[in-house]
Amino acid sequence: MPELETLEDLLVEQLRDLYSAENQISKALPKMAKAASHPKLRQAFERHLKETLTQRDRLAKIADMLGVKPTGHVCAAAKGLIEEASEFLSDSKKSPEEIRDAGLIANGNRVEHYEIAGYGTAVALAEKLGLDKAVKLLQQTLAEEKATDEKLTALSEEVNDEAAALSVGAEEEEE
Ligand code: FE
Ligand code: FE
Ligand code: FE
């Protein structure tokens, strides 16, 4: 464990956490895409997988610029969020596809919010340290995470409508 004495040390620690998160997320997203029924949702996960790989490369590039390795740390939060997502996937195997999609979005939004918090912090630290190139790269990623979060939220309106219609149908059947 490296010593954390300076703001740059803290930035490196944050970057390693994000690198591990992106790495784990890149392995989880294909499963999320495969489990999605709504074509737009599947596309959103597939597209974000491509972005995620670019995001991981950006972090490696920044680490390289700082003369450090991006590896050596495991993001426990990403691990937990992904565990929750896979638990949901096994619990919802027999659920209606609208419900499964709505749950996939809920899990996806949690991941994006974690990343938005991480990149927001990393941008602020890099700005403070005057690392302009790193700031630009981190801001690109931050914008992608925000756009993904918004896209998932917009899709949830559609999917939740279908899921809610399903509940109404089920109630009527019971009567
Ligand atoms: Fe990401
Ligand atoms: Fe983390
Ligand atoms: Fe993301």
PDB file of C-alpha atoms and ligand atoms in Angstrom:
ATOM      1  CA  MET A   1       0.000   0.000   0.000  1.00  0.00           C
ATOM      2  CA  PRO A   2       1.608   3.267  -1.061  1.00  0.00           C
ATOM      3  CA  GLU A   3       1.777   6.116   1.398  1.00  0.00           C
ATOM      4  CA  LEU A   4      -0.773   8.838   0.954  1.00  0.00           C
ATOM      5  CA  GLU A   5       0.894  12.107   1.773  1.00  0.00           C
ATOM      6  CA  THR A   6       0.200  14.501  -1.067  1.00  0.00           C
ATOM      7  CA  LEU A   7      -2.790  15.485  -3.167  1.00  0.00           C
ATOM      8  CA  GLU A   8      -1.090  13.753  -6.088  1.00  0.00           C
ATOM      9  CA  ASP A   9      -0.885  10.530  -4.043  1.00  0.00           C
ATOM     10  CA  LEU A  10      -4.589  10.859  -3.398  1.00  0.00           C
ATOM     11  CA  LEU A  11      -5.305  11.408  -7.089  1.00  0.00           C
ATOM     12  CA  VAL A  12      -3.287   8.296  -7.978  1.00  0.00           C
ATOM     13  CA  GLU A  13      -5.212   6.289  -5.389  1.00  0.00           C
ATOM     14  CA  GLN A  14      -8.499   7.534  -6.851  1.00  0.00           C
ATOM     15  CA  LEU A  15      -7.374   6.766 -10.398  1.00  0.00           C
ATOM     16  CA  ARG A  16      -6.451   3.215  -9.412  1.00  0.00           C
ATOM     17  CA  ASP A  17      -9.822   2.736  -7.832  1.00  0.00           C
ATOM     18  CA  LEU A  18     -11.510   3.944 -11.022  1.00  0.00           C
ATOM     19  CA  TYR A  19      -9.251   1.784 -13.172  1.00  0.00           C
ATOM     20  CA  SER A  20     -10.281  -1.282 -11.216  1.00  0.00           C
ATOM     21  CA  ALA A  21     -13.936  -0.216 -11.385  1.00  0.00           C
ATOM     22  CA  GLU A  22     -13.825   0.234 -15.192  1.00  0.00           C
ATOM     23  CA  ASN A  23     -12.087  -3.084 -15.569  1.00  0.00           C
ATOM     24  CA  GLN A  24     -14.727  -4.895 -13.536  1.00  0.00           C
ATOM     25  CA  ILE A  25     -17.562  -3.027 -15.261  1.00  0.00           C
ATOM     26  CA  SER A  26     -16.201  -3.976 -18.693  1.00  0.00           C
ATOM     27  CA  LYS A  27     -16.616  -7.617 -17.695  1.00  0.00           C
ATOM     28  CA  ALA A  28     -20.109  -7.141 -16.278  1.00  0.00           C
ATOM     29  CA  LEU A  29     -21.619  -5.094 -19.127  1.00  0.00           C
ATOM     30  CA  PRO A  30     -21.734  -7.932 -21.697  1.00  0.00           C
ATOM     31  CA  LYS A  31     -23.837  -9.928 -19.205  1.00  0.00           C
ATOM     32  CA  MET A  32     -26.127  -6.946 -18.634  1.00  0.00           C
ATOM     33  CA  ALA A  33     -26.522  -6.484 -22.409  1.00  0.00           C
ATOM     34  CA  LYS A  34     -27.251 -10.163 -22.891  1.00  0.00           C
ATOM     35  CA  ALA A  35     -29.909 -10.114 -20.173  1.00  0.00           C
ATOM     36  CA  ALA A  36     -31.667  -7.002 -21.547  1.00  0.00           C
ATOM     37  CA  SER A  37     -34.806  -7.560 -23.640  1.00  0.00           C
ATOM     38  CA  HIS A  38     -35.597  -4.028 -24.805  1.00  0.00           C
ATOM     39  CA  PRO A  39     -33.423  -3.442 -27.891  1.00  0.00           C
ATOM     40  CA  LYS A  40     -32.643   0.131 -26.827  1.00  0.00           C
ATOM     41  CA  LEU A  41     -31.486  -1.076 -23.421  1.00  0.00           C
ATOM     42  CA  ARG A  42     -29.312  -3.762 -24.937  1.00  0.00           C
ATOM     43  CA  GLN A  43     -27.816  -1.157 -27.287  1.00  0.00           C
ATOM     44  CA  ALA A  44     -27.201   1.218 -24.390  1.00  0.00           C
ATOM     45  CA  PHE A  45     -25.221  -1.416 -22.486  1.00  0.00           C
ATOM     46  CA  GLU A  46     -23.305  -2.453 -25.613  1.00  0.00           C
ATOM     47  CA  ARG A  47     -22.432   1.118 -26.425  1.00  0.00           C
ATOM     48  CA  HIS A  48     -21.355   1.784 -22.875  1.00  0.00           C
ATOM     49  CA  LEU A  49     -19.109  -1.261 -22.981  1.00  0.00           C
ATOM     50  CA  LYS A  50     -17.157   0.378 -25.807  1.00  0.00           C
ATOM     51  CA  GLU A  51     -16.990   3.633 -23.856  1.00  0.00           C
ATOM     52  CA  THR A  52     -15.903   1.766 -20.727  1.00  0.00           C
ATOM     53  CA  LEU A  53     -12.917   0.246 -22.522  1.00  0.00           C
ATOM     54  CA  THR A  54     -11.915   3.722 -23.740  1.00  0.00           C
ATOM     55  CA  GLN A  55     -12.367   5.069 -20.217  1.00  0.00           C
ATOM     56  CA  ARG A  56     -10.058   2.404 -18.840  1.00  0.00           C
ATOM     57  CA  ASP A  57      -7.458   3.323 -21.481  1.00  0.00           C
ATOM     58  CA  ARG A  58      -7.732   6.990 -20.537  1.00  0.00           C
ATOM     59  CA  LEU A  59      -6.941   6.114 -16.914  1.00  0.00           C
ATOM     60  CA  ALA A  60      -3.938   4.057 -18.014  1.00  0.00           C
ATOM     61  CA  LYS A  61      -2.775   7.014 -20.097  1.00  0.00           C
ATOM     62  CA  ILE A  62      -3.079   9.414 -17.158  1.00  0.00           C
ATOM     63  CA  ALA A  63      -1.229   7.005 -14.864  1.00  0.00           C
ATOM     64  CA  ASP A  64       1.480   6.790 -17.484  1.00  0.00           C
ATOM     65  CA  MET A  65       1.685  10.592 -17.618  1.00  0.00           C
ATOM     66  CA  LEU A  66       2.117  10.619 -13.837  1.00  0.00           C
ATOM     67  CA  GLY A  67       4.750   7.882 -14.006  1.00  0.00           C
ATOM     68  CA  VAL A  68       2.730   5.336 -12.015  1.00  0.00           C
ATOM     69  CA  LYS A  69       0.930   2.061 -12.670  1.00  0.00           C
ATOM     70  CA  PRO A  70      -2.888   2.099 -12.831  1.00  0.00           C
ATOM     71  CA  THR A  71      -3.113  -1.384 -11.306  1.00  0.00           C
ATOM     72  CA  GLY A  72      -2.663  -2.720  -7.787  1.00  0.00           C
ATOM     73  CA  HIS A  73      -5.962  -1.790  -6.205  1.00  0.00           C
ATOM     74  CA  VAL A  74      -9.350  -3.478  -6.229  1.00  0.00           C
ATOM     75  CA  CYS A  75     -12.446  -1.285  -6.113  1.00  0.00           C
ATOM     76  CA  ALA A  76     -14.551  -3.046  -3.498  1.00  0.00           C
ATOM     77  CA  ALA A  77     -17.580  -0.879  -4.245  1.00  0.00           C
ATOM     78  CA  ALA A  78     -17.677  -1.873  -7.930  1.00  0.00           C
ATOM     79  CA  LYS A  79     -17.262  -5.473  -6.841  1.00  0.00           C
ATOM     80  CA  GLY A  80     -20.264  -5.104  -4.544  1.00  0.00           C
ATOM     81  CA  LEU A  81     -22.398  -3.304  -7.125  1.00  0.00           C
ATOM     82  CA  ILE A  82     -21.638  -5.994  -9.694  1.00  0.00           C
ATOM     83  CA  GLU A  83     -22.400  -8.699  -7.156  1.00  0.00           C
ATOM     84  CA  GLU A  84     -25.792  -7.089  -6.583  1.00  0.00           C
ATOM     85  CA  ALA A  85     -26.401  -6.962 -10.334  1.00  0.00           C
ATOM     86  CA  SER A  86     -25.571 -10.638 -10.813  1.00  0.00           C
ATOM     87  CA  GLU A  87     -27.686 -11.556  -7.803  1.00  0.00           C
ATOM     88  CA  PHE A  88     -30.540  -9.694  -9.468  1.00  0.00           C
ATOM     89  CA  LEU A  89     -29.913 -11.540 -12.714  1.00  0.00           C
ATOM     90  CA  SER A  90     -30.237 -14.926 -11.052  1.00  0.00           C
ATOM     91  CA  ASP A  91     -33.242 -13.843  -8.945  1.00  0.00           C
ATOM     92  CA  SER A  92     -35.093 -12.514 -12.012  1.00  0.00           C
ATOM     93  CA  LYS A  93     -34.492 -15.439 -14.364  1.00  0.00           C
ATOM     94  CA  LYS A  94     -38.199 -16.222 -14.504  1.00  0.00           C
ATOM     95  CA  SER A  95     -39.467 -12.652 -14.213  1.00  0.00           C
ATOM     96  CA  PRO A  96     -41.334 -10.877 -17.024  1.00  0.00           C
ATOM     97  CA  GLU A  97     -38.820  -9.223 -19.337  1.00  0.00           C
ATOM     98  CA  GLU A  98     -40.140  -5.721 -18.532  1.00  0.00           C
ATOM     99  CA  ILE A  99     -39.418  -6.290 -14.838  1.00  0.00           C
ATOM    100  CA  ARG A 100     -35.994  -7.684 -15.602  1.00  0.00           C
ATOM    101  CA  ASP A 101     -35.212  -4.652 -17.788  1.00  0.00           C
ATOM    102  CA  ALA A 102     -36.404  -2.248 -15.087  1.00  0.00           C
ATOM    103  CA  GLY A 103     -34.142  -3.994 -12.569  1.00  0.00           C
ATOM    104  CA  LEU A 104     -31.187  -3.960 -14.958  1.00  0.00           C
ATOM    105  CA  ILE A 105     -31.605  -0.202 -15.296  1.00  0.00           C
ATOM    106  CA  ALA A 106     -31.758   0.195 -11.508  1.00  0.00           C
ATOM    107  CA  ASN A 107     -28.462  -1.667 -11.203  1.00  0.00           C
ATOM    108  CA  GLY A 108     -26.931   0.273 -14.093  1.00  0.00           C
ATOM    109  CA  ASN A 109     -27.858   3.638 -12.599  1.00  0.00           C
ATOM    110  CA  ARG A 110     -26.179   2.692  -9.308  1.00  0.00           C
ATOM    111  CA  VAL A 111     -22.944   1.943 -11.128  1.00  0.00           C
ATOM    112  CA  GLU A 112     -23.071   5.190 -13.118  1.00  0.00           C
ATOM    113  CA  HIS A 113     -23.654   7.233  -9.980  1.00  0.00           C
ATOM    114  CA  TYR A 114     -20.655   5.644  -8.297  1.00  0.00           C
ATOM    115  CA  GLU A 115     -18.527   6.488 -11.324  1.00  0.00           C
ATOM    116  CA  ILE A 116     -19.870  10.044 -11.542  1.00  0.00           C
ATOM    117  CA  ALA A 117     -18.837  10.604  -7.911  1.00  0.00           C
ATOM    118  CA  GLY A 118     -15.385   9.134  -8.562  1.00  0.00           C
ATOM    119  CA  TYR A 119     -14.697  11.091 -11.734  1.00  0.00           C
ATOM    120  CA  GLY A 120     -16.068  14.307 -10.234  1.00  0.00           C
ATOM    121  CA  THR A 121     -13.508  13.963  -7.444  1.00  0.00           C
ATOM    122  CA  ALA A 122     -10.701  13.029  -9.828  1.00  0.00           C
ATOM    123  CA  VAL A 123     -11.427  16.068 -12.046  1.00  0.00           C
ATOM    124  CA  ALA A 124     -11.358  18.364  -8.996  1.00  0.00           C
ATOM    125  CA  LEU A 125      -8.047  16.906  -7.772  1.00  0.00           C
ATOM    126  CA  ALA A 126      -6.435  17.074 -11.217  1.00  0.00           C
ATOM    127  CA  GLU A 127      -7.596  20.682 -11.590  1.00  0.00           C
ATOM    128  CA  LYS A 128      -6.103  21.588  -8.217  1.00  0.00           C
ATOM    129  CA  LEU A 129      -2.818  20.010  -9.295  1.00  0.00           C
ATOM    130  CA  GLY A 130      -2.832  21.857 -12.636  1.00  0.00           C
ATOM    131  CA  LEU A 131      -2.806  18.621 -14.642  1.00  0.00           C
ATOM    132  CA  ASP A 132      -4.631  20.041 -17.657  1.00  0.00           C
ATOM    133  CA  LYS A 133      -4.311  17.018 -19.911  1.00  0.00           C
ATOM    134  CA  ALA A 134      -5.620  14.708 -17.186  1.00  0.00           C
ATOM    135  CA  VAL A 135      -8.485  17.109 -16.488  1.00  0.00           C
ATOM    136  CA  LYS A 136      -9.556  16.975 -20.147  1.00  0.00           C
ATOM    137  CA  LEU A 137      -9.456  13.177 -20.281  1.00  0.00           C
ATOM    138  CA  LEU A 138     -11.307  12.775 -16.989  1.00  0.00           C
ATOM    139  CA  GLN A 139     -13.948  15.289 -18.054  1.00  0.00           C
ATOM    140  CA  GLN A 140     -14.597  13.316 -21.236  1.00  0.00           C
ATOM    141  CA  THR A 141     -15.276  10.235 -19.169  1.00  0.00           C
ATOM    142  CA  LEU A 142     -17.370  12.142 -16.644  1.00  0.00           C
ATOM    143  CA  ALA A 143     -19.546  13.429 -19.517  1.00  0.00           C
ATOM    144  CA  GLU A 144     -19.997   9.873 -20.843  1.00  0.00           C
ATOM    145  CA  GLU A 145     -20.990   8.544 -17.419  1.00  0.00           C
ATOM    146  CA  LYS A 146     -23.522  11.349 -16.993  1.00  0.00           C
ATOM    147  CA  ALA A 147     -24.923  10.757 -20.488  1.00  0.00           C
ATOM    148  CA  THR A 148     -25.256   7.036 -19.761  1.00  0.00           C
ATOM    149  CA  ASP A 149     -27.004   7.717 -16.478  1.00  0.00           C
ATOM    150  CA  GLU A 150     -29.435  10.051 -18.254  1.00  0.00           C
ATOM    151  CA  LYS A 151     -30.005   7.591 -21.075  1.00  0.00           C
ATOM    152  CA  LEU A 152     -30.789   4.789 -18.620  1.00  0.00           C
ATOM    153  CA  THR A 153     -33.144   7.075 -16.709  1.00  0.00           C
ATOM    154  CA  ALA A 154     -34.955   8.047 -19.925  1.00  0.00           C
ATOM    155  CA  LEU A 155     -35.225   4.368 -20.900  1.00  0.00           C
ATOM    156  CA  SER A 156     -36.572   3.499 -17.465  1.00  0.00           C
ATOM    157  CA  GLU A 157     -39.583   5.734 -18.140  1.00  0.00           C
ATOM    158  CA  GLU A 158     -40.409   3.604 -21.162  1.00  0.00           C
ATOM    159  CA  VAL A 159     -39.639   0.281 -19.521  1.00  0.00           C
ATOM    160  CA  ASN A 160     -41.390   1.161 -16.256  1.00  0.00           C
ATOM    161  CA  ASP A 161     -44.509   2.115 -18.209  1.00  0.00           C
ATOM    162  CA  GLU A 162     -44.550  -1.342 -19.753  1.00  0.00           C
ATOM    163  CA  ALA A 163     -43.797  -2.956 -16.389  1.00  0.00           C
ATOM    164  CA  ALA A 164     -46.572  -0.966 -14.703  1.00  0.00           C
ATOM    165  CA  ALA A 165     -49.060  -1.953 -17.438  1.00  0.00           C
ATOM    166  CA  LEU A 166     -48.112  -5.514 -16.629  1.00  0.00           C
ATOM    167  CA  SER A 167     -49.079  -5.017 -12.957  1.00  0.00           C
ATOM    168  CA  VAL A 168     -52.457  -3.598 -13.966  1.00  0.00           C
ATOM    169  CA  GLY A 169     -52.993  -6.611 -16.213  1.00  0.00           C
ATOM    170  CA  ALA A 170     -52.059  -8.986 -13.404  1.00  0.00           C
ATOM    171  CA  GLU A 171     -54.471  -7.287 -10.993  1.00  0.00           C
ATOM    172  CA  GLU A 172     -57.289  -7.571 -13.489  1.00  0.00           C
ATOM    173  CA  GLU A 173     -56.561 -11.240 -13.920  1.00  0.00           C
ATOM    174  CA  GLU A 174     -56.819 -11.771 -10.175  1.00  0.00           C
ATOM    175  CA  GLU A 175     -60.296 -10.247 -10.029  1.00  0.00           C
TER     176      GLU A 175
HETATM  177 FE    FE B   1     -17.022   4.021 -16.716  1.00  0.00          FE
HETATM  178 FE    FE B   2     -14.008   2.183  -5.318  1.00  0.00          FE
HETATM  179 FE    FE B   3     -20.189   3.979 -16.744  1.00  0.00          FE
END
